[in-house]
Every structure is written in C-alpha cells, then in structure tokens.
C-alpha cells in the first residue's frame, strides 16, 4: 500500500508539471509527499525526488513571501512619507535626521567639511564600540589623520540601538596594521580577587581577543571570597508562604529576591557596607518592583533608577483617580480609589457602607445627599466624608477653568498629601513622583488641551501597557538607600557592592521577529490563519545570525555588569537545580555564568533538600 500510494503521488506530480504553466507555483504539497517506510522508497531516485520537492516547497514559500515583502515595502514607504510630512509640518527633526542631514551636509559641501575639520587639533571618539556605520561616516568626514579612537569590544551592549561591533573591529584591525593600537588592561576600580574571578569566567567565553584586566591598586588578600553566587531553585515553591506575591510574578523569582535582600541586610548589619554602597542590577526592569519590595521588607530604603513602574506608583494612581472622578463621579473604580486613599482616608467599614447604600453607580449621589448613610458612619469617617463632599463639589465646578497641574496641586495642598507621602518610607522619591505628575499634566495640556478625563485615561492606558516611564530622579544626598537600575544604566559607573540579579530569566527570542532585514537580505516568517509558521527567503539564515549576535551581546552585558563592582560582587538567579546547568538557545545567563564563576566544579553544590546551604569555593562563595 505504501509503495502504491507513492506511485499515485508520483503520477500526480507528473500531471502537475504538464498541466501548470511554466513558473506557476502553488501545488498542494501534502498530496505529493510520501514516506520512507518501505525499502523501495529509500533509494537514490526517491531521495532526489524528495530533495526536488523540498526545493519546490521552498520556492513556493519564497514566491508568497516575495509578494508579501512588496506589500510591506509599499506600507513602509507610505508610513515614511506620512512621518516625513508630519515632521515637516512641525519643522521637527528626530535623532536619525540629525545624523543623516549632518552626514549629507558634510559630504555635499567639501569647503564646509574642511572648515570644521580644521578647527580641531585632535578628534577623539570615546565608546567607539557602540557606534554604527552612519556615525563612522560623520567621524571620517572630520578626519585629517588626527583621529584618536577609544573603545572596548567587551563592553559593546547597544545593539538594540543599532550599534555595530564590526565597525569597531574593522577600525581596530586597520589601525593595528599600522602599529597604532594601544591596549589598556589596568583596572583601578575592582579588588584584584574580583578581577581574577571575572577573568577566569570570561576568558574561555570571549576567546583570544579577550583582554584580561589586572589590578591597578594595592589591596590586601581577602579572608574570604569577594564573589558570591546566590542560587534559588525554581522548583518546590508551591506550598511555601512567600508573603504577598506580586500578580504575574513567578514564585521562585519572589524567593530569589527575598534571598538577595536577606544577604544585603546581612552585609549592612555586619557593618561591612552601607545601604548606599549597594546597587542591584537587572537585565530587564519588568520585575524591578519584586526586588524593590523584598529589600524594603528587610527594612532597607530603595531608590529605583529607571523602569516601567511610574504609572503604577500609588501616589500617581491616587492623583489620577482624583482626576478621573472629577471628570465623571459615576466612575466608581476611580471614586472608591479616592475615598480609600489618603486624599480622603475612609475606613474599610465606611467604604462598605457607601457601597451598600449606593448600589451600582450611585456612590457619589448617596455621599452628597443620603443622610441615612451618614448616621451609619463613625464620627471620624463622617467628618472625612463631609470635607470630601464639599471639596469635591467645589473642585468639579472649578475644573473647566483650571489647568490640569493646578487641579492636582490644589488637592495635594488641601489634603496635606505631600506631607503624608514624605512621612512614608521612600518619601523623597514619592514626592518627586508627585512633582513629575504635575509636570506631565502641564505638558499634556499644552499638547492636547485641558482634558481632565484624557489625562486620567492616558495614565490608565500607560499602566496597562507597562509603558517605560521611569520614576522621577531624586538627588540621593545623605539618603541611605539601595539603588536599583538596569545593567545598561550602570555602564560607566562603579559601586562598592554590586548585586547582579534575576540571571535565571530566560533569554528573549532574539531574531525571532516575523520580518528580518540585514546586509541587503530580507527574511519573512509566513504565519497562516491556522497557526502554521513557515520561514521564507533568507529568514533562517538571518534568524540564526541575529540569535548568535544577541547571545554574544548578552555575554558582554554580563561582563559590563560584573565589572561595576569595587569591593564585593553578588550574582543571583533562579535555576532548576535538578537539571542545572543546561545551555540552549534561550538558556538564561546563569546556565553558563554560574559554572564559569565556580570553575566548572559543581560537585560540591548543595542539594535542594536544604532550605539554605553555603559552600566556599576558591573564587566564589555559594548560597543555595
């Protein structure tokens, strides 16, 4: 039967070749394939047929993809034209325009180019490893054989901003051929013991081009390892009480954050380091609040630098709820948010009475008019509700005539909300976020008009979209706070104690976008309505290249993070201990970095049977 089926499909293939016009594609390929179960179907002729069928299937995919690429090209062209017209209408330039117009101006006006080039005795370019070909064109336009270029391939971590490390490598090779390359390997930042461990971990990863750093300051040999590895098992947390778990947060990540915070607390209590000496670096900031909360639960003040959490901050939500309620008192989610917040401060019992009396959609009506409700409240709640009712009524009447920032400032001043937030832990940061909201409200009004509801809706949309709006900057001064920031934000900085956390987070699917364009080639992933997905054109080659480049850049990101440490380095992450380490395309950094820090000696690692277990290695101290 198998051979018979194969004969039928071969006949169908022959008929197809005769009936279809030359160059026309699109046969139902499933009707042309056959298996290899029978020995008669394993010969060279059958193999050639399968290879030809695969080539035909690829050609069919490429033909469909080529048509889709033409449509995408048209769409992008229309978008570019519309975007260009919008910029012209506003007489505006974006960052790319600044670079492109500057390059074209210098290229098209030789006299102008010479005029600028002759102004400078020397042209020094720092951070060359983070440049791209367009920026290189600008540098070369000013070159009179007087360039002084500085860069470190091991710190190239801005590929997502189109930095191209090949620019640096090509220039270095050109200068090296003329004997014009000097290498700096002395490090005055980190303790020698930390550098030794980092060198041992990254030398095999980076290969012969790796520049091992040597200590440039005099330090005493440490009595114990200065590099610590905190490992949290990803399994077994289902029945463990971890306190209040943030929605959407994996239990093991919450456990890891608690272990890291506990270790920071130990260092502070031991008097070896102060909170302001410590920074927690994260690859991604989506879970920054988890680590922030864990540190605060240990009684440590925190200061976040960057992240997505601004619109979710309680002070921002309280004040945006006030605006939403002003715009529509029947928005009960906003109204109850205001009543429960320090802007009013009703007790839980009072909120329950309001909800029972108001039913659905009538809370504001009963607050303003229902005397029976007031009889149910305590004296304190009754007084708070009366003050709120009078203020809210007056502010609603004034709202059309006041600026958005003024509406917010009035309620903050009237309720003493600023004094309240200052009394809380991290009060300076909370107050700075209030002032930032006032600035955002004024900017919103300048751009979109005096739309109270619009600003409230924007805040809700940004919160739901996890928009990358950062906390307001606060001058630390004498504030004794542990700082949290991204690895990229820490580049170029240094800290006595560096904690690189969340290294059990899987790598994103870099290069797995549906459309890939690079080096004059295009790749497209054809996604069907039935959920199927087929790579076409140069997709697989471009995807593999993008994955490899992303993996190398992540390794360099880890190097940047670890080399921020001056006196102590703590590396933390969650892994499935039962199968660790296991590298793969999406394996987290700890899959390779953990064993590398330990010199590959994993036999001494404690098992997951013990809740806390410590082991000292030559280069690192491990807590599981």
Coordinates of C-alpha atoms in Angstrom, one line a residue:
X1 CA 0.0 0.0 0.0
X2 CA 2.8 2.4 0.9
X3 CA 4.5 1.9 -2.5
X4 CA 1.2 2.1 -4.3
X5 CA 0.5 5.5 -2.6
X6 CA 3.9 6.7 -3.7
X7 CA 3.2 5.7 -7.3
X8 CA -0.1 7.6 -7.2
X9 CA 1.7 10.7 -5.9
X10 CA 4.5 10.5 -8.4
X11 CA 1.8 10.3 -11.2
X12 CA 0.0 13.3 -9.7
X13 CA 3.3 15.2 -9.7
X14 CA 3.9 14.4 -13.4
X15 CA 0.4 15.5 -14.3
X16 CA 1.0 18.8 -12.3
X17 CA 4.2 19.5 -14.2
X18 CA 2.4 19.0 -17.5
X19 CA -0.8 21.0 -16.7
X20 CA 0.7 24.1 -14.9
X21 CA 2.2 26.9 -17.0
X22 CA 6.0 27.3 -16.6
X23 CA 6.9 29.3 -13.5
X24 CA 3.5 28.9 -11.8
X25 CA 3.7 27.6 -8.3
X26 CA 1.2 26.6 -5.6
X27 CA 0.6 22.8 -5.7
X28 CA -1.0 21.1 -2.7
X29 CA 2.3 19.7 -1.4
X30 CA 0.9 17.3 1.1
X31 CA -0.6 15.4 -1.9
X32 CA 2.9 14.9 -3.4
X33 CA 4.9 13.6 -0.5
X34 CA 5.5 10.0 0.6
X35 CA 7.3 8.4 3.4
X36 CA 10.3 6.1 3.7
X37 CA 8.8 3.1 5.4
X38 CA 9.3 0.7 2.6
X39 CA 12.8 -0.2 1.4
X40 CA 11.7 0.5 -2.1
X41 CA 11.2 4.2 -1.2
X42 CA 14.7 4.6 0.2
X43 CA 16.7 4.6 -3.0
X44 CA 18.7 7.4 -4.7
X45 CA 15.8 8.2 -7.1
X46 CA 13.4 8.7 -4.2
X47 CA 15.9 10.8 -2.3
X48 CA 16.3 13.0 -5.4
X49 CA 12.5 13.3 -5.7
X50 CA 12.2 14.4 -2.0
X51 CA 15.1 16.9 -2.4
X52 CA 13.4 18.4 -5.5
X53 CA 10.0 18.5 -3.7
X54 CA 11.7 20.4 -0.8
X55 CA 13.2 22.8 -3.3
X56 CA 9.8 23.2 -4.9
X57 CA 8.2 23.9 -1.5
X58 CA 10.9 26.5 -0.7
X59 CA 10.3 28.2 -4.0
X60 CA 6.5 28.3 -3.3
X61 CA 7.2 29.9 0.1
X62 CA 9.6 32.4 -1.4
X63 CA 7.1 33.3 -4.1
X64 CA 4.4 34.0 -1.5
X65 CA 6.9 35.8 0.7
X66 CA 8.1 38.0 -2.2
X67 CA 4.6 39.2 -2.8
X68 CA 4.2 40.0 0.9
X69 CA 7.5 41.8 1.0
X70 CA 6.4 44.0 -1.8
X71 CA 3.3 44.9 0.1
X72 CA 5.3 45.6 3.3
X73 CA 7.7 47.7 1.3
X74 CA 4.8 49.8 0.0
X75 CA 3.3 50.1 3.5
X76 CA 6.7 51.2 5.0
X77 CA 7.1 53.7 2.2
X78 CA 3.7 55.2 2.8
X79 CA 4.5 55.3 6.5
X80 CA 7.8 57.0 5.9
X81 CA 6.2 59.6 3.7
X82 CA 3.5 60.3 6.2
X83 CA 6.0 60.6 9.0
X84 CA 8.2 62.9 6.9
X85 CA 5.3 65.1 6.1
X86 CA 4.3 65.3 9.8
X87 CA 7.8 66.3 10.8
X88 CA 7.9 68.9 8.0
X89 CA 4.6 70.4 9.3
X90 CA 6.1 70.8 12.7
X91 CA 9.5 71.8 11.5
X92 CA 10.9 69.0 13.5
X93 CA 13.8 66.6 13.3
X94 CA 14.2 63.3 15.0
X95 CA 17.6 61.8 16.1
X96 CA 18.1 59.9 12.8
X97 CA 17.5 63.2 10.9
X98 CA 20.2 64.9 12.9
X99 CA 22.8 62.3 11.9
X100 CA 21.6 61.9 8.3
X101 CA 21.4 65.6 7.5
X102 CA 24.8 66.3 9.1
X103 CA 26.4 63.5 7.1
X104 CA 24.8 64.6 3.9
X105 CA 25.8 68.3 4.5
X106 CA 29.4 67.4 5.2
X107 CA 29.6 65.0 2.2
X108 CA 28.0 67.5 -0.2
X109 CA 29.9 70.6 0.9
X110 CA 33.7 70.0 0.8
X111 CA 34.5 73.5 1.9
X112 CA 32.3 73.3 4.9
X113 CA 33.7 69.9 5.8
X114 CA 37.3 71.3 5.6
X115 CA 36.3 74.3 7.7
X116 CA 35.0 72.1 10.5
X117 CA 37.9 69.6 10.3
X118 CA 40.5 72.4 10.5
X119 CA 39.0 73.7 13.8
X120 CA 40.4 70.7 15.7
X121 CA 43.9 69.7 16.5
X122 CA 42.7 66.2 17.5
X123 CA 39.4 64.4 17.2
X124 CA 38.8 61.9 20.0
X125 CA 35.9 59.5 19.8
X126 CA 35.1 57.6 23.0
X127 CA 32.9 54.5 23.3
X128 CA 33.7 53.6 19.7
X129 CA 32.4 50.0 20.2
X130 CA 28.8 51.5 20.4
X131 CA 28.9 53.3 17.1
X132 CA 27.4 52.4 13.7
X133 CA 28.4 52.9 10.1
X134 CA 26.4 56.2 9.8
X135 CA 28.2 57.6 12.8
X136 CA 31.5 56.4 11.4
X137 CA 30.8 58.4 8.3
X138 CA 30.5 61.6 10.4
X139 CA 33.8 60.9 12.2
X140 CA 35.6 60.2 8.9
X141 CA 34.3 63.5 7.4
X142 CA 36.4 65.3 10.1
X143 CA 39.4 63.1 9.8
X144 CA 42.7 64.7 8.9
X145 CA 44.7 61.8 10.1
X146 CA 44.2 63.1 13.6
X147 CA 41.7 60.7 15.0
X148 CA 42.1 59.3 18.5
X149 CA 39.7 56.4 19.0
X150 CA 38.8 54.8 22.3
X151 CA 36.7 51.7 22.8
X152 CA 36.3 48.3 24.5
X153 CA 34.8 45.4 22.5
X154 CA 34.0 43.7 25.7
X155 CA 31.6 46.5 26.6
X156 CA 29.6 46.7 23.4
X157 CA 26.0 46.3 24.6
X158 CA 23.9 48.7 22.5
X159 CA 22.9 46.5 19.5
X160 CA 19.3 47.4 20.1
X161 CA 20.2 51.0 19.3
X162 CA 21.8 49.8 16.1
X163 CA 25.4 49.8 17.4
X164 CA 27.5 47.6 15.2
X165 CA 30.5 46.0 16.8
X166 CA 32.0 45.2 13.4
X167 CA 32.7 48.9 12.9
X168 CA 35.0 48.8 15.9
X169 CA 36.6 45.6 14.9
X170 CA 37.3 46.8 11.4
X171 CA 38.9 50.1 12.5
X172 CA 40.9 48.3 15.2
X173 CA 42.3 45.9 12.6
X174 CA 43.1 48.9 10.2
X175 CA 45.0 50.8 13.0
X176 CA 46.7 47.6 14.2
X177 CA 48.2 47.0 10.8
X178 CA 49.9 50.4 11.1
X179 CA 51.1 49.7 14.6
X180 CA 48.7 52.4 16.0
X181 CA 46.9 50.4 18.7
X182 CA 47.5 50.5 22.4
X183 CA 45.8 48.2 24.9
X184 CA 44.8 49.3 28.4
X185 CA 44.4 46.5 30.8
X186 CA 44.9 48.1 34.2
X187 CA 41.8 48.4 36.4
X188 CA 41.8 50.8 39.3
X189 CA 38.2 50.1 40.2
X190 CA 37.9 46.5 41.4
X191 CA 39.6 44.4 44.0
X192 CA 42.1 42.0 42.5
X193 CA 40.2 39.0 43.7
X194 CA 37.1 40.1 41.9
X195 CA 39.1 40.7 38.7
X196 CA 40.7 37.2 38.9
X197 CA 37.3 35.5 39.2
X198 CA 35.9 37.6 36.3
X199 CA 38.9 36.9 34.1
X200 CA 38.7 33.2 34.8
X201 CA 34.9 33.2 33.9
X202 CA 35.1 35.2 30.7
X203 CA 38.4 34.1 29.1
X204 CA 37.0 30.9 27.6
X205 CA 33.8 32.7 26.7
X206 CA 35.3 35.6 24.8
X207 CA 38.3 33.7 23.3
X208 CA 41.7 35.0 22.2
X209 CA 40.5 38.7 21.8
X210 CA 39.6 38.9 25.5
X211 CA 41.7 41.5 27.4
X212 CA 42.1 40.2 31.0
X213 CA 42.1 43.1 33.5
X214 CA 44.8 43.4 36.1
X215 CA 44.5 45.3 39.4
X216 CA 45.9 48.8 39.5
X217 CA 45.6 49.5 43.2
X218 CA 47.1 47.9 46.2
X219 CA 44.8 45.7 48.2
X220 CA 45.2 43.0 50.9
X221 CA 44.3 39.4 50.1
X222 CA 40.7 38.9 51.2
X223 CA 40.0 36.5 54.1
X224 CA 37.0 35.1 52.2
X225 CA 35.8 35.1 48.6
X226 CA 34.5 38.5 47.4
X227 CA 32.4 37.0 44.7
X228 CA 29.1 35.4 45.9
X229 CA 26.7 33.3 43.9
X230 CA 23.1 33.0 45.2
X231 CA 21.2 30.2 43.6
X232 CA 17.4 29.7 44.1
X233 CA 15.8 26.5 42.9
X234 CA 12.9 27.2 40.5
X235 CA 11.0 24.2 41.8
X236 CA 9.2 23.4 45.0
X237 CA 7.7 26.8 46.0
X238 CA 4.0 25.9 45.5
X239 CA 3.4 25.2 49.2
X240 CA 5.8 27.8 50.6
X241 CA 4.5 31.0 52.2
X242 CA 6.4 33.8 50.4
X243 CA 4.1 36.5 51.7
X244 CA 2.2 38.7 49.3
X245 CA 3.2 37.7 45.8
X246 CA 3.0 40.3 43.1
X247 CA 0.5 39.4 40.4
X248 CA 2.2 37.8 37.4
X249 CA 5.4 37.1 39.3
X250 CA 6.8 33.6 39.5
X251 CA 7.1 32.3 43.0
X252 CA 10.8 31.4 42.5
X253 CA 11.6 34.9 41.5
X254 CA 10.0 36.2 44.6
X255 CA 12.1 33.7 46.6
X256 CA 15.2 34.8 44.8
X257 CA 14.5 38.4 45.6
X258 CA 14.0 37.6 49.2
X259 CA 17.3 35.7 49.4
X260 CA 19.2 38.5 47.8
X261 CA 17.6 41.1 50.1
X262 CA 18.4 38.9 53.1
X263 CA 22.1 38.8 52.0
X264 CA 22.2 42.6 51.6
X265 CA 20.6 43.0 55.0
X266 CA 23.4 40.7 56.5
X267 CA 26.1 42.9 54.9
X268 CA 24.6 46.1 56.3
X269 CA 24.1 44.6 59.7
X270 CA 27.6 43.3 59.8
X271 CA 28.8 46.9 59.3
X272 CA 30.9 46.0 56.3
X273 CA 28.8 48.0 53.9
X274 CA 26.2 50.8 54.0
X275 CA 22.9 50.6 52.1
X276 CA 24.1 53.4 49.8
X277 CA 27.1 51.3 48.8
X278 CA 24.8 48.7 47.2
X279 CA 23.3 48.6 43.8
X280 CA 21.1 45.9 42.3
X281 CA 21.5 45.5 38.6
X282 CA 18.8 43.9 36.4
X283 CA 18.8 42.8 32.8
X284 CA 15.1 43.7 32.5
X285 CA 13.1 46.1 34.6
X286 CA 9.7 44.5 34.4
X287 CA 10.2 42.7 37.7
X288 CA 12.1 45.6 39.4
X289 CA 9.2 46.1 41.9
X290 CA 9.7 42.5 43.2
X291 CA 13.3 43.2 44.2
X292 CA 12.4 46.7 45.5
X293 CA 9.7 45.2 47.7
X294 CA 12.0 42.4 49.0
X295 CA 14.6 45.0 50.1
X296 CA 12.0 47.2 51.7
X297 CA 10.6 44.2 53.6
X298 CA 14.1 43.9 55.1
X299 CA 13.9 47.5 56.3
X300 CA 16.2 48.9 53.6
X301 CA 15.3 52.1 51.8
X302 CA 15.4 51.7 48.0
X303 CA 16.0 54.1 45.1
X304 CA 15.0 52.9 41.6
X305 CA 16.7 54.4 38.6
X306 CA 14.6 53.7 35.5
X307 CA 12.0 51.1 35.0
X308 CA 8.3 50.9 34.0
X309 CA 6.8 51.4 37.3
X310 CA 5.9 55.1 37.3
X311 CA 2.3 54.9 36.3
X312 CA 1.8 52.1 38.9
X313 CA 3.1 54.1 41.8
X314 CA 0.5 54.6 44.4
X315 CA 0.8 58.4 44.5
X316 CA 0.3 58.5 40.8
X317 CA -2.7 56.2 40.9
X318 CA -4.3 58.2 43.8
X319 CA -4.0 61.5 42.0
X320 CA -5.1 60.2 38.6
X321 CA -8.1 58.6 40.3
X322 CA -8.9 62.1 41.6
X323 CA -8.9 63.4 38.1
X324 CA -11.0 60.6 36.7
X325 CA -13.6 61.1 39.5
X326 CA -13.7 64.8 38.8
X327 CA -14.4 64.1 35.2
X328 CA -17.1 61.5 35.9
X329 CA -18.3 60.9 39.5
X330 CA -20.0 57.7 38.3
X331 CA -16.6 56.2 37.6
X332 CA -16.8 54.2 40.8
X333 CA -13.4 52.5 40.4
X334 CA -11.8 56.0 40.5
X335 CA -14.2 57.3 43.2
X336 CA -13.6 54.4 45.6
X337 CA -9.9 54.7 44.9
X338 CA -10.0 58.3 46.0
X339 CA -12.1 57.5 49.1
X340 CA -9.7 54.8 50.2
X341 CA -6.6 56.9 49.5
X342 CA -5.0 59.4 51.9
X343 CA -6.8 62.1 49.9
X344 CA -9.9 61.1 51.9
X345 CA -8.9 58.3 54.2
X346 CA -12.2 56.5 54.8
X347 CA -12.0 53.3 56.8
X348 CA -12.9 49.9 55.3
X349 CA -16.2 49.9 57.2
X350 CA -17.1 53.2 55.8
X351 CA -16.4 52.1 52.2
X352 CA -18.6 49.1 52.8
X353 CA -21.4 51.3 54.0
X354 CA -21.1 53.6 50.9
X355 CA -21.1 50.6 48.6
X356 CA -24.2 49.1 50.3
X357 CA -26.1 52.4 50.2
X358 CA -25.1 53.4 46.7
X359 CA -25.5 50.1 44.9
X360 CA -24.1 50.2 41.4
X361 CA -23.3 53.6 40.0
X362 CA -24.8 55.8 42.8
X363 CA -22.0 56.1 45.3
X364 CA -21.5 59.8 44.7
X365 CA -25.2 60.5 44.9
X366 CA -25.5 58.9 48.4
X367 CA -22.3 60.6 49.6
X368 CA -23.7 64.0 48.7
X369 CA -27.3 63.5 49.7
X370 CA -28.0 60.5 51.8
X371 CA -28.4 61.4 55.5
X372 CA -29.1 57.8 56.4
X373 CA -25.6 56.8 55.2
X374 CA -24.0 59.4 57.5
X375 CA -25.8 58.0 60.5
X376 CA -24.0 54.7 59.9
X377 CA -20.5 56.2 60.0
X378 CA -18.2 56.9 62.9
X379 CA -17.5 60.5 63.7
X380 CA -14.1 60.4 62.0
X381 CA -15.5 58.9 58.8
X382 CA -18.4 61.2 58.8
X383 CA -16.1 64.3 59.1
X384 CA -13.8 63.0 56.4
X385 CA -16.7 62.3 54.1
X386 CA -18.2 65.8 54.7
X387 CA -14.9 67.5 53.9
X388 CA -14.5 65.4 50.8
X389 CA -18.0 66.1 49.6
X390 CA -17.7 69.9 49.9
X391 CA -14.2 70.0 48.3
X392 CA -15.1 67.6 45.5
X393 CA -18.2 69.6 44.6
X394 CA -16.3 72.9 44.6
X395 CA -13.4 71.4 42.5
X396 CA -15.8 70.0 39.9
X397 CA -17.2 73.4 39.4
X398 CA -13.7 74.9 39.0
X399 CA -12.2 72.1 36.9
X400 CA -13.1 73.7 33.5
X401 CA -11.3 76.9 34.4
X402 CA -8.2 75.5 36.0
X403 CA -5.1 73.9 34.4
X404 CA -4.6 70.2 34.9
X405 CA -1.5 70.7 37.0
X406 CA -3.3 73.3 39.1
X407 CA -6.1 70.9 39.8
X408 CA -3.6 68.3 41.1
X409 CA -1.6 70.9 43.1
X410 CA -4.8 72.1 44.8
X411 CA -5.9 68.7 46.1
X412 CA -2.3 67.9 47.2
X413 CA -2.1 71.1 49.2
X414 CA -5.6 71.0 50.6
X415 CA -5.3 67.4 51.9
X416 CA -1.7 67.6 53.1
X417 CA -1.0 64.7 50.7
X418 CA 2.6 65.8 50.2
X419 CA 3.3 65.7 53.9
X420 CA 1.7 62.3 54.2
X421 CA 3.9 60.8 51.5
X422 CA 7.0 62.4 53.0
X423 CA 6.3 60.5 56.2
X424 CA 6.4 57.2 54.4
X425 CA 9.5 55.1 53.6
X426 CA 11.0 56.5 50.4
X427 CA 9.1 59.7 50.9
X428 CA 11.5 61.8 48.9
X429 CA 11.0 59.5 45.9
X430 CA 7.2 59.6 46.3
X431 CA 7.1 63.4 46.5
X432 CA 9.4 63.6 43.4
X433 CA 6.9 61.4 41.5
X434 CA 4.1 63.8 42.5
X435 CA 6.0 66.8 41.1
X436 CA 6.7 64.8 38.0
X437 CA 3.0 64.2 37.5
X438 CA 2.4 67.9 37.8
X439 CA 4.9 68.5 35.0
X440 CA 3.4 65.7 32.9
X441 CA -0.1 67.2 33.4
X442 CA 1.1 70.6 32.2
X443 CA 2.8 69.1 29.2
X444 CA -0.3 67.0 28.4
X445 CA -2.5 70.2 28.5
X446 CA -0.1 72.1 26.2
X447 CA -0.3 69.3 23.6
X448 CA -3.9 68.1 23.9
X449 CA -5.8 70.8 25.7
X450 CA -7.5 70.9 29.1
X451 CA -8.9 67.4 29.1
X452 CA -9.2 66.0 32.6
X453 CA -10.6 62.7 31.5
X454 CA -8.0 62.4 28.8
X455 CA -5.1 62.6 31.3
X456 CA -6.7 60.0 33.5
X457 CA -7.3 57.7 30.6
X458 CA -3.7 58.2 29.5
X459 CA -2.5 57.1 32.9
X460 CA -4.7 54.0 32.8
X461 CA -3.5 53.1 29.3
X462 CA 0.1 53.6 30.2
X463 CA -0.2 51.4 33.3
X464 CA -1.9 48.6 31.4
X465 CA 0.7 48.8 28.6
X466 CA 3.5 48.7 31.2
X467 CA 4.9 51.9 29.5
X468 CA 8.6 52.6 30.1
X469 CA 8.0 55.7 32.2
X470 CA 10.6 56.0 34.9
X471 CA 10.4 57.3 38.4
X472 CA 11.3 60.9 38.9
X473 CA 15.0 61.4 39.6
X474 CA 15.9 62.2 43.2
X475 CA 19.2 63.6 44.4
X476 CA 20.3 61.0 47.0
X477 CA 22.4 63.3 49.1
X478 CA 22.6 61.7 52.5
X479 CA 19.7 59.2 51.8
X480 CA 20.9 55.8 52.8
X481 CA 19.2 53.8 50.0
X482 CA 20.0 50.7 48.0
X483 CA 19.8 51.6 44.3
X484 CA 18.2 49.5 41.6
X485 CA 18.8 50.0 37.9
X486 CA 19.3 48.3 34.6
X487 CA 22.7 46.9 33.5
X488 CA 22.7 49.5 30.6
X489 CA 22.1 52.4 33.0
X490 CA 25.0 51.3 35.1
X491 CA 27.5 51.3 32.3
X492 CA 30.4 53.6 33.1
X493 CA 29.5 53.7 36.8
X494 CA 31.0 51.9 39.8
X495 CA 29.7 50.8 43.2
X496 CA 31.3 49.2 46.3
X497 CA 28.8 46.3 46.2
X498 CA 27.2 45.1 43.0
X499 CA 24.3 42.6 43.0
X500 CA 23.5 41.3 39.5
X501 CA 20.1 39.7 39.9
X502 CA 17.5 37.7 38.0
X503 CA 20.0 35.8 36.0
X504 CA 17.6 32.9 35.8
X505 CA 15.4 34.8 33.4
X506 CA 15.3 33.1 30.1
X507 CA 16.8 35.0 27.1
X508 CA 14.2 36.6 24.9
X509 CA 13.7 35.0 21.4
X510 CA 16.1 37.4 19.7
X511 CA 15.9 37.3 16.0
X512 CA 12.5 35.6 16.0
X513 CA 10.5 38.5 14.6
X514 CA 8.4 37.8 11.6
X515 CA 10.3 40.2 9.4
X516 CA 14.1 40.3 9.4
X517 CA 16.3 42.6 7.3
X518 CA 20.1 42.7 7.3
X519 CA 23.0 43.1 5.0
X520 CA 20.8 43.6 1.9
X521 CA 18.8 40.5 2.6
X522 CA 15.2 40.0 3.8
X523 CA 13.6 37.1 5.6
X524 CA 9.9 36.6 6.3
X525 CA 8.1 34.1 8.5
X526 CA 4.7 33.3 6.9
X527 CA 2.1 32.9 9.5
X528 CA -1.1 31.2 8.5
X529 CA -4.6 31.6 9.9
X530 CA -4.4 28.1 11.1
X531 CA -1.4 28.9 13.3
X532 CA 1.2 27.4 11.0
X533 CA 4.5 29.2 10.5
X534 CA 6.9 28.8 7.6
X535 CA 10.3 30.5 7.1
X536 CA 10.9 32.0 3.7
X537 CA 13.6 33.8 1.7
X538 CA 16.7 34.4 3.9
X539 CA 14.7 34.1 7.2
X540 CA 16.5 31.1 8.8
X541 CA 20.0 32.5 8.0
X542 CA 19.1 35.9 9.3
X543 CA 17.4 34.5 12.4
X544 CA 20.4 32.3 13.3
X545 CA 22.7 35.3 12.8
X546 CA 20.6 37.6 14.9
X547 CA 20.4 34.9 17.7
X548 CA 24.2 34.5 17.7
X549 CA 24.8 38.2 17.8
X550 CA 22.2 38.7 20.6
X551 CA 23.8 35.8 22.6
X552 CA 27.3 37.4 22.3
X553 CA 25.9 40.8 23.3
X554 CA 24.3 39.4 26.4
X555 CA 27.6 37.9 27.4
X556 CA 29.1 41.3 27.1
X557 CA 26.3 42.7 29.1
X558 CA 27.1 40.3 31.9
X559 CA 30.8 41.4 31.7
X560 CA 29.8 45.1 32.0
X561 CA 27.5 44.3 35.0
X562 CA 30.1 42.3 36.9
X563 CA 32.9 44.8 36.3
X564 CA 31.0 47.6 38.1
X565 CA 31.9 46.1 41.4
X566 CA 34.7 47.6 43.6
X567 CA 34.7 45.6 46.8
X568 CA 32.1 42.8 46.5
X569 CA 30.2 41.1 43.7
X570 CA 27.0 39.1 44.2
X571 CA 25.5 37.1 41.4
X572 CA 21.9 35.9 41.9
X573 CA 19.3 33.9 39.9
X574 CA 16.8 31.1 39.9
X575 CA 17.6 27.8 38.1
X576 CA 16.0 24.3 38.0
X577 CA 18.7 22.7 40.2
X578 CA 17.7 19.2 39.2
X579 CA 18.9 19.9 35.6
X580 CA 21.4 22.7 36.1
X581 CA 23.4 23.7 34.2
X582 CA 21.7 23.1 30.8
X583 CA 22.6 25.5 28.0
X584 CA 20.4 26.1 25.0
X585 CA 19.2 28.8 22.5
X586 CA 17.1 30.5 25.2
X587 CA 19.1 29.4 28.3
X588 CA 19.5 32.1 31.0
X589 CA 22.9 33.6 31.7
X590 CA 23.2 31.6 34.9
X591 CA 23.4 28.4 32.8
X592 CA 26.9 29.3 31.8
X593 CA 27.9 32.1 34.1
X594 CA 27.3 30.1 37.3
X595 CA 29.6 27.2 36.4
X596 CA 32.1 29.6 35.0
X597 CA 32.4 31.5 38.2
X598 CA 32.9 28.2 40.0
X599 CA 35.5 27.0 37.6
X600 CA 33.2 24.2 36.4
X601 CA 33.4 22.5 39.9
X602 CA 29.7 21.8 40.6
X603 CA 30.2 18.6 42.6
X604 CA 30.2 20.4 45.9
X605 CA 26.9 22.3 45.3
X606 CA 24.3 21.6 48.0
X607 CA 21.1 19.8 47.1
X608 CA 17.7 21.5 47.1
X609 CA 16.8 19.4 50.2
X610 CA 18.2 22.0 52.5
X611 CA 16.5 25.5 52.5
X612 CA 19.8 27.3 53.0
X613 CA 23.2 25.8 52.4
X614 CA 26.6 27.5 51.9
X615 CA 29.7 26.3 50.2
X616 CA 33.0 28.2 49.7
X617 CA 35.0 27.7 46.5
X618 CA 38.4 29.1 45.7
X619 CA 37.0 32.0 43.7
X620 CA 33.4 32.4 44.9
X621 CA 31.1 31.7 47.9
X622 CA 27.8 30.0 47.0
X623 CA 24.5 30.0 48.8
X624 CA 21.7 27.8 47.6

